[in-house]
């Protein structure tokens, strides 16, 4: 079984009015999803969701001593997720997946932290996919005014570009270029009135992300740029222990500013290791049994804030003595 | 729960996840591979920690012991906490992006 008996969690985030609820409404119309999915919302929006397993959670964050923003626990979610587990196990309302819809201003990383570090939840739930909705019409304006949206885009596995029917082709291209340069590894889906393939709430790992990185448009540079991304590809298998040493040290020192790390690494096993992290939080790395595509090249993407990407490159190349591999830089881009 | 020291381990650090998807492991199974991995990790850490005049020793397949040249010792559970203890022992923050550290590693690499 893919998740080893754990319940999958899909997080849907995005700015106020970017179409999160409309998207969910459409997805929940699919009977096979509707029957076995529980939904947790932070706020009831103007558009109501009609669902048999709908819960509301008032956002309550427990601030941990000395913790940064990402390392905070969401007590409300913890309670709701435990409650749902109880209902599932008592046979009252069984489900296979939970969709968490956040508020427009929410930072999704505390949700990941809660699920991945809670002693009970980490064994019963797995964060499968993070979907961010971006309004194609007002996206550029929101990117300029709301720093949260940058975080929401960098954390996303999939981005649903909404309101594509009312935006001009220029607006469409501008926001698309920006999203791709902010998060080179994400999958972008276009939607009108929330109409998308309902199964996007499940993670698909067969996308050839290396191809996506190679086909990137030229980076957008802003004068006040502080978020940038860098991608690496590796031509030989690398030593997983040595790599873990380097990355854990990097995250210890700079975790708060490493907004996203994502990669598929050849560590000399039959399949690659899928690495996925947001700030200090690293998902348990998945060791796949085989490569999802024919292209067996390892890649690693960092999206960082206020860190010189050239230094990351230099550090990784210096540490390659430990890594026993040759590092190539794919793409070095400074954005927003 | 660690049966040797009674410490309650709530979190498995991400570097400790292996390719094994078995949810149950028989006692003693894969011990050799695990121990080899731990020694390899301590060895790699030592190469890096030598720049700070610290050493890391694998202890009974259960913990690591971090020592400095003055005789201070600290019990370390995993890579998630080792850097925290290193900083506490040194009294200053460590950073893999530190240019002087990178220079020192590169210098040693070229000397070898």
mmCIF file of C-alpha atoms in Angstrom, chain A residues 42-321:
data_model
loop_
_atom_site.group_PDB
_atom_site.id
_atom_site.type_symbol
_atom_site.label_atom_id
_atom_site.label_comp_id
_atom_site.label_asym_id
_atom_site.label_seq_id
_atom_site.Cartn_x
_atom_site.Cartn_y
_atom_site.Cartn_z
ATOM 1 C CA UNK A 42 -10.804 27.138 8.889
ATOM 2 C CA UNK A 43 -13.566 29.476 7.908
ATOM 3 C CA UNK A 44 -16.913 29.164 6.256
ATOM 4 C CA UNK A 45 -16.663 31.304 3.161
ATOM 5 C CA UNK A 46 -19.427 32.874 1.139
ATOM 6 C CA UNK A 47 -19.645 29.752 -0.943
ATOM 7 C CA UNK A 48 -20.784 26.971 1.332
ATOM 8 C CA UNK A 49 -19.432 23.475 1.136
ATOM 9 C CA UNK A 50 -22.014 20.767 1.394
ATOM 10 C CA UNK A 51 -20.309 17.698 2.713
ATOM 11 C CA UNK A 52 -21.198 14.990 5.177
ATOM 12 C CA UNK A 53 -17.804 15.039 6.882
ATOM 13 C CA UNK A 54 -17.231 18.756 7.204
ATOM 14 C CA UNK A 55 -15.573 20.245 10.250
ATOM 15 C CA UNK A 56 -14.500 23.688 11.183
ATOM 16 C CA UNK A 57 -11.368 24.455 13.109
ATOM 17 C CA UNK A 58 -10.676 27.843 14.664
ATOM 18 C CA UNK A 59 -7.015 28.496 14.012
ATOM 19 C CA UNK A 60 -5.171 28.065 17.293
ATOM 20 C CA UNK A 61 -1.429 27.958 17.215
ATOM 21 C CA UNK A 62 0.703 26.761 20.088
ATOM 22 C CA UNK A 63 3.917 28.726 20.160
ATOM 23 C CA UNK A 64 6.797 26.502 21.081
ATOM 24 C CA UNK A 65 9.674 27.931 23.067
ATOM 25 C CA UNK A 66 12.430 29.156 20.792
ATOM 26 C CA UNK A 67 10.660 27.820 17.749
ATOM 27 C CA UNK A 68 10.545 29.687 14.492
ATOM 28 C CA UNK A 69 7.287 30.276 12.623
ATOM 29 C CA UNK A 70 7.381 26.926 10.832
ATOM 30 C CA UNK A 71 7.932 24.956 14.033
ATOM 31 C CA UNK A 72 4.600 25.814 15.639
ATOM 32 C CA UNK A 73 1.895 23.339 16.355
ATOM 33 C CA UNK A 74 -1.720 23.839 15.402
ATOM 34 C CA UNK A 75 -3.767 22.641 18.375
ATOM 35 C CA UNK A 76 -7.060 23.013 16.525
ATOM 36 C CA UNK A 77 -5.979 20.691 13.732
ATOM 37 C CA UNK A 78 -4.534 18.199 16.152
ATOM 38 C CA UNK A 79 -7.906 17.952 17.890
ATOM 39 C CA UNK A 80 -9.904 17.692 14.681
ATOM 40 C CA UNK A 81 -7.610 15.081 13.151
ATOM 41 C CA UNK A 82 -7.765 12.978 16.318
ATOM 42 C CA UNK A 83 -11.535 13.327 16.415
ATOM 43 C CA UNK A 84 -11.761 12.181 12.803
ATOM 44 C CA UNK A 85 -9.572 9.169 13.577
ATOM 45 C CA UNK A 86 -11.907 8.240 16.410
ATOM 46 C CA UNK A 87 -14.930 8.463 14.114
ATOM 47 C CA UNK A 88 -13.147 6.362 11.505
ATOM 48 C CA UNK A 89 -12.136 3.633 13.901
ATOM 49 C CA UNK A 90 -15.458 3.454 15.665
ATOM 50 C CA UNK A 91 -17.008 2.883 12.243
ATOM 51 C CA UNK A 92 -19.136 6.013 12.612
ATOM 52 C CA UNK A 93 -17.739 7.788 9.569
ATOM 53 C CA UNK A 94 -14.915 5.945 7.838
ATOM 54 C CA UNK A 95 -12.714 7.906 5.458
ATOM 55 C CA UNK A 96 -9.467 7.514 3.526
ATOM 56 C CA UNK A 97 -8.360 11.092 2.998
ATOM 57 C CA UNK A 98 -8.620 14.456 4.737
ATOM 58 C CA UNK A 99 -8.680 17.728 2.836
ATOM 59 C CA UNK A 100 -7.640 20.715 4.936
ATOM 60 C CA UNK A 101 -8.651 24.073 3.544
ATOM 61 C CA UNK A 102 -6.665 26.859 5.163
ATOM 62 C CA UNK A 103 -7.537 30.510 5.551
ATOM 63 C CA UNK A 104 -6.271 32.911 2.924
ATOM 64 C CA UNK A 105 -3.640 34.327 5.244
ATOM 65 C CA UNK A 106 -2.424 31.008 6.605
ATOM 66 C CA UNK A 107 1.136 29.828 6.471
ATOM 67 C CA UNK A 108 0.885 26.119 5.559
ATOM 68 C CA UNK A 109 4.127 25.076 7.273
ATOM 69 C CA UNK A 110 2.706 24.785 10.836
ATOM 70 C CA UNK A 111 0.161 22.300 9.430
ATOM 71 C CA UNK A 112 2.998 20.163 8.070
ATOM 72 C CA UNK A 113 4.829 20.519 11.381
ATOM 73 C CA UNK A 114 1.763 19.407 13.351
ATOM 74 C CA UNK A 115 1.176 16.292 11.245
ATOM 75 C CA UNK A 116 4.829 15.304 11.008
ATOM 76 C CA UNK A 117 5.830 15.791 14.640
ATOM 77 C CA UNK A 118 2.771 14.954 16.741
ATOM 78 C CA UNK A 119 3.453 11.579 18.429
ATOM 79 C CA UNK A 120 0.061 10.190 17.430
ATOM 80 C CA UNK A 121 -0.663 11.940 14.152
ATOM 81 C CA UNK A 122 2.700 11.161 12.526
ATOM 82 C CA UNK A 123 1.883 7.443 12.587
ATOM 83 C CA UNK A 124 -1.689 7.789 11.379
ATOM 84 C CA UNK A 125 -1.521 10.518 8.749
ATOM 85 C CA UNK A 126 0.729 11.404 5.850
ATOM 86 C CA UNK A 127 0.794 14.754 4.039
ATOM 87 C CA UNK A 128 0.228 13.631 0.480
ATOM 88 C CA UNK A 129 -0.103 16.826 -1.476
ATOM 89 C CA UNK A 130 -0.207 20.608 -1.018
ATOM 90 C CA UNK A 131 -2.347 22.489 -3.522
ATOM 91 C CA UNK A 132 -2.215 26.288 -3.794
ATOM 92 C CA UNK A 133 -4.784 28.257 -5.728
ATOM 93 C CA UNK A 134 -3.532 31.403 -7.424
ATOM 94 C CA UNK A 135 -5.851 33.975 -8.908
ATOM 95 C CA UNK A 136 -4.617 34.651 -12.465
ATOM 96 C CA UNK A 137 -6.367 38.014 -12.593
ATOM 97 C CA UNK A 138 -5.096 39.497 -9.314
ATOM 98 C CA UNK A 139 -2.129 37.208 -8.714
ATOM 99 C CA UNK A 140 0.577 39.710 -9.572
ATOM 100 C CA UNK A 141 -0.985 42.312 -7.281
ATOM 101 C CA UNK A 142 -1.215 39.797 -4.446
ATOM 102 C CA UNK A 143 2.390 38.737 -5.004
ATOM 103 C CA UNK A 144 3.467 42.346 -4.537
ATOM 104 C CA UNK A 145 1.315 43.041 -1.482
ATOM 105 C CA UNK A 146 1.010 39.756 0.405
ATOM 106 C CA UNK A 147 4.179 37.992 1.452
ATOM 107 C CA UNK A 148 2.076 34.944 2.506
ATOM 108 C CA UNK A 149 1.330 34.051 -1.092
ATOM 109 C CA UNK A 150 5.034 33.627 -1.849
ATOM 110 C CA UNK A 151 5.213 31.133 1.006
ATOM 111 C CA UNK A 152 2.058 29.389 -0.198
ATOM 112 C CA UNK A 153 3.481 29.052 -3.724
ATOM 113 C CA UNK A 154 6.864 27.762 -2.591
ATOM 114 C CA UNK A 155 5.269 25.114 -0.361
ATOM 115 C CA UNK A 156 2.918 23.847 -3.103
ATOM 116 C CA UNK A 157 3.231 20.562 -4.965
ATOM 117 C CA UNK A 158 0.502 21.638 -7.354
ATOM 118 C CA UNK A 159 -0.696 25.099 -8.256
ATOM 119 C CA UNK A 160 -4.177 25.653 -9.604
ATOM 120 C CA UNK A 161 -4.324 28.842 -11.633
ATOM 121 C CA UNK A 162 -7.911 30.060 -11.277
ATOM 122 C CA UNK A 163 -9.976 32.696 -13.045
ATOM 123 C CA UNK A 164 -8.067 32.110 -16.281
ATOM 124 C CA UNK A 165 -11.229 32.984 -18.235
ATOM 125 C CA UNK A 166 -11.316 36.612 -17.045
ATOM 126 C CA UNK A 167 -7.622 37.502 -17.275
ATOM 127 C CA UNK A 168 -5.777 38.862 -20.297
ATOM 128 C CA UNK A 169 -3.125 36.741 -22.045
ATOM 129 C CA UNK A 170 -0.424 39.129 -20.716
ATOM 130 C CA UNK A 171 -1.610 38.705 -17.119
ATOM 131 C CA UNK A 172 -1.760 34.967 -17.666
ATOM 132 C CA UNK A 173 1.810 34.769 -19.006
ATOM 133 C CA UNK A 174 3.217 37.075 -16.336
ATOM 134 C CA UNK A 175 1.782 35.088 -13.425
ATOM 135 C CA UNK A 176 2.753 31.768 -15.025
ATOM 136 C CA UNK A 177 6.368 32.874 -15.474
ATOM 137 C CA UNK A 178 6.468 34.103 -11.908
ATOM 138 C CA UNK A 179 5.079 30.912 -10.430
ATOM 139 C CA UNK A 180 7.481 28.779 -12.435
ATOM 140 C CA UNK A 181 10.457 30.779 -11.313
ATOM 141 C CA UNK A 182 9.294 30.839 -7.677
ATOM 142 C CA UNK A 183 8.689 27.110 -7.535
ATOM 143 C CA UNK A 184 10.329 25.293 -10.471
ATOM 144 C CA UNK A 185 9.212 21.852 -9.334
ATOM 145 C CA UNK A 186 5.469 22.410 -9.019
ATOM 146 C CA UNK A 187 2.804 21.195 -11.419
ATOM 147 C CA UNK A 188 0.595 23.992 -12.746
ATOM 148 C CA UNK A 189 -3.047 23.275 -13.536
ATOM 149 C CA UNK A 190 -5.384 25.747 -15.215
ATOM 150 C CA UNK A 191 -8.965 25.991 -13.979
ATOM 151 C CA UNK A 192 -12.136 27.852 -14.888
ATOM 152 C CA UNK A 193 -14.902 27.884 -12.237
ATOM 153 C CA UNK A 194 -12.955 25.255 -10.307
ATOM 154 C CA UNK A 195 -13.276 22.670 -13.071
ATOM 155 C CA UNK A 196 -10.238 20.429 -12.812
ATOM 156 C CA UNK A 197 -9.585 16.723 -12.698
ATOM 157 C CA UNK A 198 -10.911 15.861 -9.190
ATOM 158 C CA UNK A 199 -8.069 13.415 -8.641
ATOM 159 C CA UNK A 200 -5.499 16.205 -8.446
ATOM 160 C CA UNK A 201 -5.874 15.946 -4.673
ATOM 161 C CA UNK A 202 -3.796 12.785 -4.913
ATOM 162 C CA UNK A 203 -0.071 13.154 -5.348
ATOM 163 C CA UNK A 204 1.326 11.894 -8.626
ATOM 164 C CA UNK A 205 5.020 11.322 -8.648
ATOM 165 C CA UNK A 206 5.416 10.368 -12.296
ATOM 166 C CA UNK A 207 6.028 13.913 -13.496
ATOM 167 C CA UNK A 208 9.464 14.316 -14.968
ATOM 168 C CA UNK A 209 10.501 17.318 -12.898
ATOM 169 C CA UNK A 210 13.946 17.493 -14.417
ATOM 170 C CA UNK A 211 12.317 18.195 -17.761
ATOM 171 C CA UNK A 212 10.299 20.935 -16.091
ATOM 172 C CA UNK A 213 13.445 22.498 -14.652
ATOM 173 C CA UNK A 214 15.311 22.344 -17.960
ATOM 174 C CA UNK A 215 12.455 24.008 -19.805
ATOM 175 C CA UNK A 216 12.254 26.952 -17.405
ATOM 176 C CA UNK A 217 11.668 30.400 -18.811
ATOM 177 C CA UNK A 218 14.370 32.972 -18.170
ATOM 178 C CA UNK A 219 14.331 34.064 -14.542
ATOM 179 C CA UNK A 220 12.505 37.188 -13.500
ATOM 180 C CA UNK A 221 14.671 39.510 -11.470
ATOM 181 C CA UNK A 222 13.395 42.224 -9.214
ATOM 182 C CA UNK A 223 15.408 44.989 -7.645
ATOM 183 C CA UNK A 224 14.200 44.080 -4.160
ATOM 184 C CA UNK A 225 14.782 40.393 -4.742
ATOM 185 C CA UNK A 226 15.278 38.213 -1.704
ATOM 186 C CA UNK A 227 13.712 34.917 -2.745
ATOM 187 C CA UNK A 228 15.717 32.824 -5.156
ATOM 188 C CA UNK A 229 15.912 29.251 -6.315
ATOM 189 C CA UNK A 230 18.718 26.980 -7.343
ATOM 190 C CA UNK A 231 18.605 23.495 -8.839
ATOM 191 C CA UNK A 232 21.287 20.867 -8.986
ATOM 192 C CA UNK A 233 21.540 17.628 -10.870
ATOM 193 C CA UNK A 234 23.894 14.831 -9.976
ATOM 194 C CA UNK A 235 25.574 12.635 -12.532
ATOM 195 C CA UNK A 236 26.474 9.817 -10.130
ATOM 196 C CA UNK A 237 24.753 8.171 -7.178
ATOM 197 C CA UNK A 238 25.443 10.038 -3.965
ATOM 198 C CA UNK A 239 26.078 8.864 -0.456
ATOM 199 C CA UNK A 240 22.771 9.262 1.411
ATOM 200 C CA UNK A 241 24.443 9.413 4.836
ATOM 201 C CA UNK A 242 26.821 12.147 3.704
ATOM 202 C CA UNK A 243 24.047 14.051 2.014
ATOM 203 C CA UNK A 244 21.894 13.819 5.160
ATOM 204 C CA UNK A 245 24.798 15.200 7.153
ATOM 205 C CA UNK A 246 25.170 18.214 4.879
ATOM 206 C CA UNK A 247 21.440 18.937 4.571
ATOM 207 C CA UNK A 248 20.713 18.516 8.283
ATOM 208 C CA UNK A 249 23.550 20.928 9.074
ATOM 209 C CA UNK A 250 22.303 23.392 6.463
ATOM 210 C CA UNK A 251 18.754 23.223 7.807
ATOM 211 C CA UNK A 252 19.974 23.583 11.366
ATOM 212 C CA UNK A 253 21.823 26.781 10.525
ATOM 213 C CA UNK A 254 19.524 28.261 7.869
ATOM 214 C CA UNK A 255 16.242 26.331 8.092
ATOM 215 C CA UNK A 256 14.086 29.377 8.530
ATOM 216 C CA UNK A 257 15.267 30.828 5.240
ATOM 217 C CA UNK A 258 15.159 27.608 3.239
ATOM 218 C CA UNK A 259 11.566 27.868 2.143
ATOM 219 C CA UNK A 260 11.530 24.655 0.189
ATOM 220 C CA UNK A 261 13.799 21.767 -0.639
ATOM 221 C CA UNK A 262 12.674 19.143 -3.069
ATOM 222 C CA UNK A 263 14.521 16.436 -4.858
ATOM 223 C CA UNK A 264 14.735 12.980 -6.276
ATOM 224 C CA UNK A 265 18.110 11.497 -5.471
ATOM 225 C CA UNK A 266 19.917 8.445 -6.783
ATOM 226 C CA UNK A 267 21.576 6.922 -3.711
ATOM 227 C CA UNK A 268 22.709 3.718 -5.383
ATOM 228 C CA UNK A 269 19.551 1.732 -4.578
ATOM 229 C CA UNK A 270 17.092 0.324 -7.153
ATOM 230 C CA UNK A 271 14.889 3.378 -6.941
ATOM 231 C CA UNK A 272 15.486 6.981 -5.953
ATOM 232 C CA UNK A 273 14.864 8.731 -2.641
ATOM 233 C CA UNK A 274 12.176 11.395 -2.788
ATOM 234 C CA UNK A 275 13.077 14.332 -0.585
ATOM 235 C CA UNK A 276 10.555 16.994 0.341
ATOM 236 C CA UNK A 277 10.986 19.684 2.955
ATOM 237 C CA UNK A 278 9.643 23.030 4.051
ATOM 238 C CA UNK A 279 11.921 25.119 6.276
ATOM 239 C CA UNK A 280 12.971 22.969 9.275
ATOM 240 C CA UNK A 281 10.435 20.283 8.448
ATOM 241 C CA UNK A 282 11.516 17.388 6.260
ATOM 242 C CA UNK A 283 8.925 14.791 5.274
ATOM 243 C CA UNK A 284 10.098 11.245 5.966
ATOM 244 C CA UNK A 285 12.100 10.566 2.770
ATOM 245 C CA UNK A 286 10.446 7.961 0.545
ATOM 246 C CA UNK A 287 12.695 5.268 -0.868
ATOM 247 C CA UNK A 288 10.981 4.282 -4.128
ATOM 248 C CA UNK A 289 11.302 0.746 -5.463
ATOM 249 C CA UNK A 290 11.897 1.943 -9.000
ATOM 250 C CA UNK A 291 12.369 5.140 -10.965
ATOM 251 C CA UNK A 292 9.070 6.718 -12.012
ATOM 252 C CA UNK A 293 10.437 7.708 -15.426
ATOM 253 C CA UNK A 294 13.161 6.573 -17.803
ATOM 254 C CA UNK A 295 15.291 9.573 -16.984
ATOM 255 C CA UNK A 296 17.267 8.452 -13.957
ATOM 256 C CA UNK A 297 19.081 11.665 -13.209
ATOM 257 C CA UNK A 298 19.014 12.982 -9.638
ATOM 258 C CA UNK A 299 17.955 16.516 -9.009
ATOM 259 C CA UNK A 300 17.667 18.820 -6.044
ATOM 260 C CA UNK A 301 15.879 22.169 -5.838
ATOM 261 C CA UNK A 302 16.229 24.833 -3.162
ATOM 262 C CA UNK A 303 13.972 27.854 -2.836
ATOM 263 C CA UNK A 304 15.619 30.216 -0.392
ATOM 264 C CA UNK A 305 15.113 33.639 1.114
ATOM 265 C CA UNK A 306 17.959 36.031 1.930
ATOM 266 C CA UNK A 307 20.607 33.418 1.176
ATOM 267 C CA UNK A 308 23.164 33.741 -1.580
ATOM 268 C CA UNK A 309 22.486 30.730 -3.831
ATOM 269 C CA UNK A 310 26.100 30.836 -5.029
ATOM 270 C CA UNK A 311 27.120 29.971 -1.456
ATOM 271 C CA UNK A 312 24.816 26.933 -1.402
ATOM 272 C CA UNK A 313 26.354 25.825 -4.671
ATOM 273 C CA UNK A 314 29.857 26.316 -3.327
ATOM 274 C CA UNK A 315 29.023 24.516 -0.093
ATOM 275 C CA UNK A 316 27.516 21.519 -1.882
ATOM 276 C CA UNK A 317 30.450 21.327 -4.280
ATOM 277 C CA UNK A 318 32.942 21.523 -1.410
ATOM 278 C CA UNK A 319 31.095 18.827 0.502
ATOM 279 C CA UNK A 320 31.062 16.571 -2.571
ATOM 280 C CA UNK A 321 34.271 15.057 -1.272
#
